[in-house]
CSV table of C-alpha atoms in Angstrom, one decimal:
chain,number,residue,atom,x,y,z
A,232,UNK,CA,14.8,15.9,15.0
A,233,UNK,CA,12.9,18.3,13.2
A,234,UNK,CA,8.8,18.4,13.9
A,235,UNK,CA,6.8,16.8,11.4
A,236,UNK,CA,4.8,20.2,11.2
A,237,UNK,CA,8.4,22.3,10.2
A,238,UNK,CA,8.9,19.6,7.9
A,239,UNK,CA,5.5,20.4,6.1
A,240,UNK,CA,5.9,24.0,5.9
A,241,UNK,CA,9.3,23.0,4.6
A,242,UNK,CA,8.3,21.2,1.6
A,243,UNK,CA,5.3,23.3,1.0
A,244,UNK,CA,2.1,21.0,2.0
A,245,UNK,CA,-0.9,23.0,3.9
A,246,UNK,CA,-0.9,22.6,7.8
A,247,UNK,CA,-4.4,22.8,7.6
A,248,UNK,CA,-6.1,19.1,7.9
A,249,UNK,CA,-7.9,18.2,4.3
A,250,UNK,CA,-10.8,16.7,6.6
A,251,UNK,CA,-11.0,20.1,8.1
A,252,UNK,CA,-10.1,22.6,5.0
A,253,UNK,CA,-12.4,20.5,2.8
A,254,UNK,CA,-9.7,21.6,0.2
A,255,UNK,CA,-8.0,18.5,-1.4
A,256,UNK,CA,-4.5,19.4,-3.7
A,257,UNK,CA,-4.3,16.9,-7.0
A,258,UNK,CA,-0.8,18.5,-8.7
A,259,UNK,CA,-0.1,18.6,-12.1
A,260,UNK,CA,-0.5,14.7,-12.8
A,261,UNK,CA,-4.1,14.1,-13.4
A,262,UNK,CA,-3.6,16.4,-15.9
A,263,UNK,CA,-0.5,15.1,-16.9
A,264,UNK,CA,-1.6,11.6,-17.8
A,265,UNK,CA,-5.3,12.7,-19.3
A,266,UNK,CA,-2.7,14.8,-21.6
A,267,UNK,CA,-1.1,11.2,-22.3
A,268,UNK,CA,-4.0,10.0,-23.5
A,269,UNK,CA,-5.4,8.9,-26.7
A,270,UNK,CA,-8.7,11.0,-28.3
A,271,UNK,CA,-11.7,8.9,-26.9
A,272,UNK,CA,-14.9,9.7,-25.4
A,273,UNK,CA,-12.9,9.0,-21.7
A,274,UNK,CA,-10.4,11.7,-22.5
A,275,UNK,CA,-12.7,14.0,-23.4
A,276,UNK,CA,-14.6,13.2,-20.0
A,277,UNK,CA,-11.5,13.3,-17.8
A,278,UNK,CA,-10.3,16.3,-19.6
A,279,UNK,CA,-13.3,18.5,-19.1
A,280,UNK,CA,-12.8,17.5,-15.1
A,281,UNK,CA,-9.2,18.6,-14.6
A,282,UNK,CA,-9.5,22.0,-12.8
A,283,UNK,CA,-12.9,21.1,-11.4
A,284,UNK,CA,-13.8,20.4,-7.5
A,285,UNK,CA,-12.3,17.0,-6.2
A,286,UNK,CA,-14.1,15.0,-3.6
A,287,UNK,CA,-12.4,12.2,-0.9
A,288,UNK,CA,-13.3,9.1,-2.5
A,289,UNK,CA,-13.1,5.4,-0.9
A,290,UNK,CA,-12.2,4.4,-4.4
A,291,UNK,CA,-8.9,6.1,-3.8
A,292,UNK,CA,-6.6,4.1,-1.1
A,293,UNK,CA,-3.1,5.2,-0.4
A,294,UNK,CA,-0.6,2.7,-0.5
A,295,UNK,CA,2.6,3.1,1.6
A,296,UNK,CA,1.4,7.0,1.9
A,297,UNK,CA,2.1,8.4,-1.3
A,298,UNK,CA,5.8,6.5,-2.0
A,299,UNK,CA,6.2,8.0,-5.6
A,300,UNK,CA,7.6,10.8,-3.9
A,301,UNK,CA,7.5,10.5,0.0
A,302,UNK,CA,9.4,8.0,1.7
A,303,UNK,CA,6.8,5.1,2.2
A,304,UNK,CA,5.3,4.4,5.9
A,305,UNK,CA,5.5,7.8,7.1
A,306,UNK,CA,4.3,10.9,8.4
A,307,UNK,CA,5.3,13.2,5.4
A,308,UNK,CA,3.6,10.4,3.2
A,309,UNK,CA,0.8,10.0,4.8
A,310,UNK,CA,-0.3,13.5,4.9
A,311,UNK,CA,0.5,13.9,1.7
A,312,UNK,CA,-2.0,11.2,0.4
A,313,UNK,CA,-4.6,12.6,3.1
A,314,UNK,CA,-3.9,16.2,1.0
A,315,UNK,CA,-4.1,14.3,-2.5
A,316,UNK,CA,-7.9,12.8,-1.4
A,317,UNK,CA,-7.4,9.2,-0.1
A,318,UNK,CA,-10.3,8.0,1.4
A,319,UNK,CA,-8.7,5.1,3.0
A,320,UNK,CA,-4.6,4.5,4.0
A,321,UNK,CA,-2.5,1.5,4.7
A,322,UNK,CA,0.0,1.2,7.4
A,323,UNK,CA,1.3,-1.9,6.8
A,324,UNK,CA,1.8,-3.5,10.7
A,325,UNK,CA,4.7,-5.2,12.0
A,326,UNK,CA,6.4,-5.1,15.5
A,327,UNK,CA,9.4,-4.5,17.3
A,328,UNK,CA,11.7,-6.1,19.7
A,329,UNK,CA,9.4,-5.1,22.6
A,330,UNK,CA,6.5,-6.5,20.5
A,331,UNK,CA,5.2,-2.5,19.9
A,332,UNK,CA,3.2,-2.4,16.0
A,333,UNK,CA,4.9,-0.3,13.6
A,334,UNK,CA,3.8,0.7,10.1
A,335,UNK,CA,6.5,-1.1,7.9
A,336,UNK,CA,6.0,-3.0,4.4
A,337,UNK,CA,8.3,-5.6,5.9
A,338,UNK,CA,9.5,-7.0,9.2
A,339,UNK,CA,13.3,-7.2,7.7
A,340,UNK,CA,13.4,-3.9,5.4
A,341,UNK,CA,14.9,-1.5,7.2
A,342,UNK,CA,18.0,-1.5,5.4
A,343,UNK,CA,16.5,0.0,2.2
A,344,UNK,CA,13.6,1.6,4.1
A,345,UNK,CA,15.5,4.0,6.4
A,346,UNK,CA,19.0,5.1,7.4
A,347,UNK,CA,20.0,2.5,10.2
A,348,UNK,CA,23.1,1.3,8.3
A,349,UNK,CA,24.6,5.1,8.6
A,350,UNK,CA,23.7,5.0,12.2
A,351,UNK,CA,24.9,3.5,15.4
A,352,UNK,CA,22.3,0.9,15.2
A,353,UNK,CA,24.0,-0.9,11.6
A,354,UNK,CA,25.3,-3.3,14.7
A,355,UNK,CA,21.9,-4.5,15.6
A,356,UNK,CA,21.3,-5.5,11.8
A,357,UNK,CA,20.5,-9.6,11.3
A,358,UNK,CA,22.9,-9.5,8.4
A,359,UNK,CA,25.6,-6.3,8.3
A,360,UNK,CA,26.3,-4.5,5.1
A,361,UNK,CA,28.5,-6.6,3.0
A,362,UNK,CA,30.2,-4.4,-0.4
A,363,UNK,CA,29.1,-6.2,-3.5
A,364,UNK,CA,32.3,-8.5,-5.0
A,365,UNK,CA,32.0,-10.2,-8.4
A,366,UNK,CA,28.6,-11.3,-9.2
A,367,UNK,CA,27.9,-10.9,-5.4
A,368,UNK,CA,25.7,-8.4,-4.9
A,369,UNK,CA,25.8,-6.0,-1.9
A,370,UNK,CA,23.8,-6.9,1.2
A,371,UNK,CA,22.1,-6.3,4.7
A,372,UNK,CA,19.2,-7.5,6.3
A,373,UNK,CA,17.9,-5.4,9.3
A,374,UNK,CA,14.5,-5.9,11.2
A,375,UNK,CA,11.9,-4.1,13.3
A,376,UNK,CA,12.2,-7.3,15.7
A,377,UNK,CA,15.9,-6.4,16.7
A,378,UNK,CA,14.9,-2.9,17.4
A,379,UNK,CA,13.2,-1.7,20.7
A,380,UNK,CA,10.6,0.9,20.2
A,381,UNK,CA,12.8,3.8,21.7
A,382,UNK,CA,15.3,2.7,18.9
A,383,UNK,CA,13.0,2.5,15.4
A,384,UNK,CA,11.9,5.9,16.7
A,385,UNK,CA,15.5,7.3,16.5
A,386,UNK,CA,15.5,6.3,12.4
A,387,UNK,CA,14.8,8.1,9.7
A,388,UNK,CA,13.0,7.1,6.6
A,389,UNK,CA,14.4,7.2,3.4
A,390,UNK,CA,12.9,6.5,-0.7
A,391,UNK,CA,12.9,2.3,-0.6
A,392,UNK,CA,15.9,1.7,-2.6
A,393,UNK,CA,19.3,0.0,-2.2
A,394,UNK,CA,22.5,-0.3,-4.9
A,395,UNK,CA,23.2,-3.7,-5.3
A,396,UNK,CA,26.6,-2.6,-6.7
A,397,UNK,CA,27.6,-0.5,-3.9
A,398,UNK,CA,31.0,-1.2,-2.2
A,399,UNK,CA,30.4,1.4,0.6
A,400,UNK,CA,27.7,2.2,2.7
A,401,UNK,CA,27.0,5.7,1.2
A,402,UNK,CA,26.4,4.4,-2.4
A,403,UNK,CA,24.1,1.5,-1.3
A,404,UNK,CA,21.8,4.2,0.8
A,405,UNK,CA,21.7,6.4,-2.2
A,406,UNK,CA,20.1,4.2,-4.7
A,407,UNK,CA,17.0,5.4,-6.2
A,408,UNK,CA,14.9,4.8,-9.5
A,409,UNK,CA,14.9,8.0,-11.5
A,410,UNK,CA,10.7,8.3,-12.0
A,411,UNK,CA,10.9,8.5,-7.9
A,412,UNK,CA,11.9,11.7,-6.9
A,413,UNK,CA,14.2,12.1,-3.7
A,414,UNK,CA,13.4,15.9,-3.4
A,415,UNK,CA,10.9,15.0,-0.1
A,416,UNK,CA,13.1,12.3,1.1
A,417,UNK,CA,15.6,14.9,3.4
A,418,UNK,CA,13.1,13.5,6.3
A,419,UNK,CA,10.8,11.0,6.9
A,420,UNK,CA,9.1,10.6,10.3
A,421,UNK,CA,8.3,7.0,11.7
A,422,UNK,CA,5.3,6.1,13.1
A,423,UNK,CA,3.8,3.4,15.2
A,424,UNK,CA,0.5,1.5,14.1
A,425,UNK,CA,-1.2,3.6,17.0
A,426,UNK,CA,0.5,7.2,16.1
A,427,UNK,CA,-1.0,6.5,12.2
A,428,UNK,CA,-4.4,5.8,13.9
A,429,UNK,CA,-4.1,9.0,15.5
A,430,UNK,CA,-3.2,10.7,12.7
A,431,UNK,CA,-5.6,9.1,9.9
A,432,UNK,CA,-8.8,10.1,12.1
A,433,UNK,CA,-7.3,13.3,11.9
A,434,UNK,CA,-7.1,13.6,8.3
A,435,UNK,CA,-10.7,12.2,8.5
A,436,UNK,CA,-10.0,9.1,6.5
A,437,UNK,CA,-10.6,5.8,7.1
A,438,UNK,CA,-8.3,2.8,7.8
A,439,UNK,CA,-6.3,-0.2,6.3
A,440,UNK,CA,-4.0,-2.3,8.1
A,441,UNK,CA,-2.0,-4.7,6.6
A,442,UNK,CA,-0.8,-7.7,9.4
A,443,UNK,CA,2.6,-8.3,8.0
A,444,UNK,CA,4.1,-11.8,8.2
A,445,UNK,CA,6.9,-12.0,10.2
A,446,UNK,CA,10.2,-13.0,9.2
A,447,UNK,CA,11.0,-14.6,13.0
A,448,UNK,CA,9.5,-17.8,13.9
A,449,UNK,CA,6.6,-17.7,15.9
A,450,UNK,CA,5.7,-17.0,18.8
A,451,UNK,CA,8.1,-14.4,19.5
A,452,UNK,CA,9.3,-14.5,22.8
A,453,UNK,CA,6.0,-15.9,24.3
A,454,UNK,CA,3.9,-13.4,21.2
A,455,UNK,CA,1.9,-15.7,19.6
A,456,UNK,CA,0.5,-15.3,15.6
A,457,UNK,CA,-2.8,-14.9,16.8
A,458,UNK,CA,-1.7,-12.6,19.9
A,459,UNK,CA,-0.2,-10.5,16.7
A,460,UNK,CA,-3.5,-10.1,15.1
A,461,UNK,CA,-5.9,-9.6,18.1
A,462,UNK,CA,-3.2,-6.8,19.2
A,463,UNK,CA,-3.7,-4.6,15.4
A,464,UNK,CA,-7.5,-5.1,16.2
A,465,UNK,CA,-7.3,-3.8,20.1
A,466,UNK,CA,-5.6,-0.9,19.0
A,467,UNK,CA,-8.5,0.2,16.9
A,468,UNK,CA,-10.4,-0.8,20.1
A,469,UNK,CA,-8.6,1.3,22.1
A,470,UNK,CA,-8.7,4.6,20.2
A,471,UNK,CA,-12.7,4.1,19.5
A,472,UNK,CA,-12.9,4.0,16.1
A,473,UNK,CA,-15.6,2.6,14.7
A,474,UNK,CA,-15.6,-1.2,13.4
A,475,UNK,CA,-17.1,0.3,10.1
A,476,UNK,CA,-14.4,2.5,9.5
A,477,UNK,CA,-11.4,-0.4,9.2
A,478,UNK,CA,-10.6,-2.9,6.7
A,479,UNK,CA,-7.7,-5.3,8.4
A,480,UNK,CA,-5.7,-6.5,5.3
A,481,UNK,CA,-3.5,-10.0,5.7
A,482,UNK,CA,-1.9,-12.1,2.3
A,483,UNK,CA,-2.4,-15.1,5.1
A,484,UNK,CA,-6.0,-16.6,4.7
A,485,UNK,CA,-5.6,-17.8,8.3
A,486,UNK,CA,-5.5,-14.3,9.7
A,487,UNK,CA,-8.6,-13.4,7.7
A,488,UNK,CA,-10.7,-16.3,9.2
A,489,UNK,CA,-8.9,-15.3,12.5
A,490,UNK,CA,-10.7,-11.9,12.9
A,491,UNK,CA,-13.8,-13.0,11.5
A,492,UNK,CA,-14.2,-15.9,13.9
A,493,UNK,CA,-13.0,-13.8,16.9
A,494,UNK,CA,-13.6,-10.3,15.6
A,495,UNK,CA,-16.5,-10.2,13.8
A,496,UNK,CA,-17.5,-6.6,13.8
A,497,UNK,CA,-13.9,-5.9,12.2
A,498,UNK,CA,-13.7,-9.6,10.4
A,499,UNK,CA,-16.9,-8.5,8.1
A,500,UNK,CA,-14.3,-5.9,6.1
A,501,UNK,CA,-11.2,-8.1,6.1
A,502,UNK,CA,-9.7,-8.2,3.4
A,503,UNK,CA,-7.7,-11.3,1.9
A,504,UNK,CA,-5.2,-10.1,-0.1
A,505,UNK,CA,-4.5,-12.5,-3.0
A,506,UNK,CA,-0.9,-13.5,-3.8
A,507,UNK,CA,-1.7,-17.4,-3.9
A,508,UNK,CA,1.0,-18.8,-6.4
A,509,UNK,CA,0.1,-21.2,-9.4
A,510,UNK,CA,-3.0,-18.8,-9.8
A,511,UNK,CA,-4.2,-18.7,-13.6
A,512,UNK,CA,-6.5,-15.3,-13.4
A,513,UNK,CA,-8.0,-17.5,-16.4
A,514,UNK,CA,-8.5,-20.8,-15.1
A,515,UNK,CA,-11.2,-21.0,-12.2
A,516,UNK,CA,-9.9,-24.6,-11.9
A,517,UNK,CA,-6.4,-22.7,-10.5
A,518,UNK,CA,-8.6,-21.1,-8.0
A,519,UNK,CA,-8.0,-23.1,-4.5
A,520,UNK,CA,-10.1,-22.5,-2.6
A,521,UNK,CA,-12.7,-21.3,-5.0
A,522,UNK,CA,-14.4,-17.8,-4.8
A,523,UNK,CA,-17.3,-19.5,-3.5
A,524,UNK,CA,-15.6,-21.3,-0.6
A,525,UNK,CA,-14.2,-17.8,0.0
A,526,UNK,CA,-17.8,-16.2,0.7
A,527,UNK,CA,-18.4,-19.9,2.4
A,528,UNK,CA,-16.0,-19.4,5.4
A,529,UNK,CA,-17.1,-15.3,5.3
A,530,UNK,CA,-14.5,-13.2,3.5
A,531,UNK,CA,-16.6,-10.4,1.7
A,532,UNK,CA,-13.1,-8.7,0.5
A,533,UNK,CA,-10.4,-9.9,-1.9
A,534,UNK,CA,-7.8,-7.7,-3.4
A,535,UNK,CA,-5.4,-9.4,-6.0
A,536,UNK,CA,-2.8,-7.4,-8.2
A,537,UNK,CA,-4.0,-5.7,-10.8
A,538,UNK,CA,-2.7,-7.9,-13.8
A,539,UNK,CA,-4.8,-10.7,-12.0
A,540,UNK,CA,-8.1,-9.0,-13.1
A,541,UNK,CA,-7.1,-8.1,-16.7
A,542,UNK,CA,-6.9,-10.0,-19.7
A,543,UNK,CA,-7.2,-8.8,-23.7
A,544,UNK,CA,-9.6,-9.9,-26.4
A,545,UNK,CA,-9.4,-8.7,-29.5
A,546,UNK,CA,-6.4,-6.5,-28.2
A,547,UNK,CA,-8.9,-5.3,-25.8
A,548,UNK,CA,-8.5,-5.0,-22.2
A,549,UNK,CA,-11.3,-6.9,-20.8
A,550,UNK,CA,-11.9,-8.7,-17.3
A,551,UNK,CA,-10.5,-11.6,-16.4
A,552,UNK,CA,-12.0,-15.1,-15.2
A,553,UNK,CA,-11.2,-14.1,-11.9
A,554,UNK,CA,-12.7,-10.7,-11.8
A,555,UNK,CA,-16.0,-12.5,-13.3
A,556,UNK,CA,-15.8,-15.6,-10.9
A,557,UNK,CA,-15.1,-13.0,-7.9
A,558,UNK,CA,-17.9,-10.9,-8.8
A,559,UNK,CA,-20.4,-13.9,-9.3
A,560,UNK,CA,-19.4,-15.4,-5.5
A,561,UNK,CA,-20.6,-11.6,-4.4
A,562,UNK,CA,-17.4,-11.3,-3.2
A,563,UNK,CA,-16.2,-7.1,-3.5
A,564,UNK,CA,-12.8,-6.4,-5.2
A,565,UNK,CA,-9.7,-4.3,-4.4
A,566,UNK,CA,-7.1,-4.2,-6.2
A,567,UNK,CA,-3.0,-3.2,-6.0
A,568,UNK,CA,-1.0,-1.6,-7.1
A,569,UNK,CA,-1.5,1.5,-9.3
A,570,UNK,CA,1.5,4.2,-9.6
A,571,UNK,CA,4.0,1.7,-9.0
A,572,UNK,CA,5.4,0.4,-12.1
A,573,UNK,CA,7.2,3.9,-13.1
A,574,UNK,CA,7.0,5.0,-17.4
A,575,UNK,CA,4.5,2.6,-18.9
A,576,UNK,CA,5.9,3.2,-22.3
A,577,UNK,CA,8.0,-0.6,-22.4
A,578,UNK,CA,4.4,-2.6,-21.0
A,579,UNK,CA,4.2,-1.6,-17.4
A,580,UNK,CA,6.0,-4.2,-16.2
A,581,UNK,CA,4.9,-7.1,-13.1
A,582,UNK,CA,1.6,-5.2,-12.4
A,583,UNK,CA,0.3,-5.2,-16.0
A,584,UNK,CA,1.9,-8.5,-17.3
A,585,UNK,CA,-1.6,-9.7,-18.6
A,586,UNK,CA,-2.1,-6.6,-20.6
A,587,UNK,CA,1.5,-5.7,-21.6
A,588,UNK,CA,0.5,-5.6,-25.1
A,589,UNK,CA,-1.7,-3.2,-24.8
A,590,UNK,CA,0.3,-0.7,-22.5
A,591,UNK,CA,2.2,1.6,-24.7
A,592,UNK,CA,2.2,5.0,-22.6
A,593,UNK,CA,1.0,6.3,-19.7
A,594,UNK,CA,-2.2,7.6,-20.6
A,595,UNK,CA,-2.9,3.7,-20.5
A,596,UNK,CA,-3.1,3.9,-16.7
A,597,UNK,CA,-5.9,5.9,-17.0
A,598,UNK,CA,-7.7,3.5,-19.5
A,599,UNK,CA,-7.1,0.3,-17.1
A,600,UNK,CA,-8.7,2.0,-14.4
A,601,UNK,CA,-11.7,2.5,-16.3
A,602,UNK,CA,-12.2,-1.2,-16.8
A,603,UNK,CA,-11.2,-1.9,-13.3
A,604,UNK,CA,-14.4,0.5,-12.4
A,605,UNK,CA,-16.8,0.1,-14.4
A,606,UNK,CA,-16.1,-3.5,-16.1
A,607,UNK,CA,-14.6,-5.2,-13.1
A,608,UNK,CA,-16.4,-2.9,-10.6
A,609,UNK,CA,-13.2,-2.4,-8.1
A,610,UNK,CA,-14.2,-0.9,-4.8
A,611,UNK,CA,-11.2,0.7,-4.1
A,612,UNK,CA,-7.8,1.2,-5.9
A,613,UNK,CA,-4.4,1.4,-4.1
A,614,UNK,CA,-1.8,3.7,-5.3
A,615,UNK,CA,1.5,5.4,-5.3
A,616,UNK,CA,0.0,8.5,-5.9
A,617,UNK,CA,-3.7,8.6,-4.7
A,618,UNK,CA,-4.0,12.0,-7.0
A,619,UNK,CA,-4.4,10.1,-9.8
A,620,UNK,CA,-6.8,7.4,-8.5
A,621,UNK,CA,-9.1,10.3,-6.4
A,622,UNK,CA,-8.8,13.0,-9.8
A,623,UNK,CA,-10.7,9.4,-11.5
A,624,UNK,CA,-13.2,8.9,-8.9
A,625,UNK,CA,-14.4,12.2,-8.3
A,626,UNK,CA,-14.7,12.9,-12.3
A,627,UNK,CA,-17.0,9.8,-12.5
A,628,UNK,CA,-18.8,10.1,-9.2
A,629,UNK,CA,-17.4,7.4,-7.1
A,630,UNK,CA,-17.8,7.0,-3.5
């Protein structure tokens, strides 16, 4: 396998660390989407920033690495966001057969995440790759907890995708949505949770683990759920970085309270991420347990989907009852997913569903996250492409 460092020089990203060059690389989009834009007073602020210094921001939080062009959850990604001015990335924590943490979105994605079903080790895979047939689509489920660690090492990653369509192998792998380019995804170097701690500090940003729930029943071979948790904690432990300096992420409100009851120093920045179903962003009443009760048991972070703090009035994006009732409870807000939804020119799709009305290009994006900031008063942003969230928060003086 190739070293991550020729693969850099390869595709053309500096060697030099951002945290130690000071010098952080934005690309043509900023630019690109202030272009987009209608005339308004924020244009003509943004505009008169595109050229100018850029600053790491916390406001700007890579998600995946930068998985609009970089396969997501590795090396290549990851750098690249470092380069583009994230102040904080994810790897999203899962574990192998030999209960080792790896940065995955998913415990059973490895069949649209990396190239195990053109390797030797398509025989290891839960559910083998069946051709689609009729309105059957194509299938295969393989996960990190069939794997050793010496084995996800030997994978490559790949741009998530799969062809549902596909009656071979070959045209299932090569899937991809045409706003994601594949020109970076030739390699894409793995990592375990505690090789991306190593290699965040070096980038001098800061940290966000997501504790990934698994798809096999727990405990695991004797590895318990709360085993699970206290390990992504000890490994932050272990490598001495500073309590301050993490923000353990989990959709499971149990795993929040976990590391606040028995990791308080990190439990103080966890962050609940908010997918509860039957949620009204517009109905407090739908909100179980309440914002309040929240703060009550000591979460200080929540992070719902973008759509979940919008609504219109007038035809004017606004926040939603959620936003306000998260902001009264003194609870602080971060938000997902930003760079994710491809053209917004049709709506924007899941991630601006409460909005949709008002989304008609994709100078919009740049308008949304100027209500998230200074309307809903976001602390950070997650992306696809931190350049566009860190160009925003360095041109209005974010930290």
């Amino acid at each position: 396998m190739r070293s991550a460092l020729a693969v850099l020089s390869v595709i053309g990203l500096t060697l030099a660390s951002p945290a130690h060059s000071g010098e952080i690389e934005l690309g043509p989009r900023p630019a690109y989407l202030v272009g987009q834009m209608a005339d308004s007073p924020l244009k003509y602020k943004l505009a008169a920033c595109i050229g100018q210094p850029t600053k790491r921001t916390l406001f700007s939080i890579s998600h995946r690495g930068a998985p609009l062009q970089f396969p997501e959850h590795t090396e290549e990604g990851y750098r690249a966001a470092g380069l583009m001015g994230a102040g904080i990335l994810e790897c999203d924590v899962t574990f192998t057969k030999d209960k080792e943490l790896v940065c995955r979105h998913s415990q059973n994605d490895l069949q649209t995440t990396t190239d195990i079903l053109a390797t030797d080790l398509a025989a290891t895979c839960e559910e083998p790759f069946t051709p689609a047939q009729g309105d059957t689509p194509a299938a295969a489920e393989c996960r990190t907890s069939d794997l050793t660690l010496a084995q996800f090492r030997s994978l490559r990653g790949k741009m998530d995708a799969a062809d549902k369509t596909a009656l071979s192998v070959e045209d299932y792998l090569k899937a991809n949505v045409p706003w994601r380019t594949a020109l970076y995804a030739g390699t894409g170097t793995l990592l375990t949770h505690k090789e991306s701690i190593r290699l965040f500090k070096d980038l001098g940003v800061k940290f966000t683990p997501e504790l990934k729930t698994p798809v096999v029943d727990m405990p695991f071979d004797g590895f318990t759920r709360e085993a699970y948790a206290q390990k992504m904690i000890d490994d932050y432990k272990d490598a001495g970085i500073p309590p301050e300096d993490v923000y353990p992420q989990s959709f499971d409100l149990e795993d929040v309270r976990y590391w606040i009851r028995n990791a308080p120093e990190f439990g103080r920045q966890a962050v609940f991420l908010d997918g509860r179903r039957g949620l009204d962003p517009m109905d407090p009443g739908s909100f179980s347990p309440s914002m309040s009760e929240l703060k009550e048991m000591g979460v200080n972070f929540i992070a719902p989907p973008l759509f979940v703090l919008l609504a219109l009035e007038d035809g004017k994006i606004v926040p939603s009852a959620y936003a306000k009732a998260a902001r009264d409870a003194g609870l602080d807000i971060i938000t997902w997913t930003l760079e994710r939804s491809g053209p917004l020119a049709s709506g924007g799709g899941w991630y601006y569903q409460s909005v949709s009305p008002a989304i008609d290009g994709d100078g919009r994006m740049l308008e949304v996250l100027d209500v998230l900031a200074r309307d809903v008063g976001v602390k950070g942003v997650f992306s696809d492409w931190p350049a566009t969230t860190s160009f925003y928060a360095s041109c209005m003086g974010l930290e």
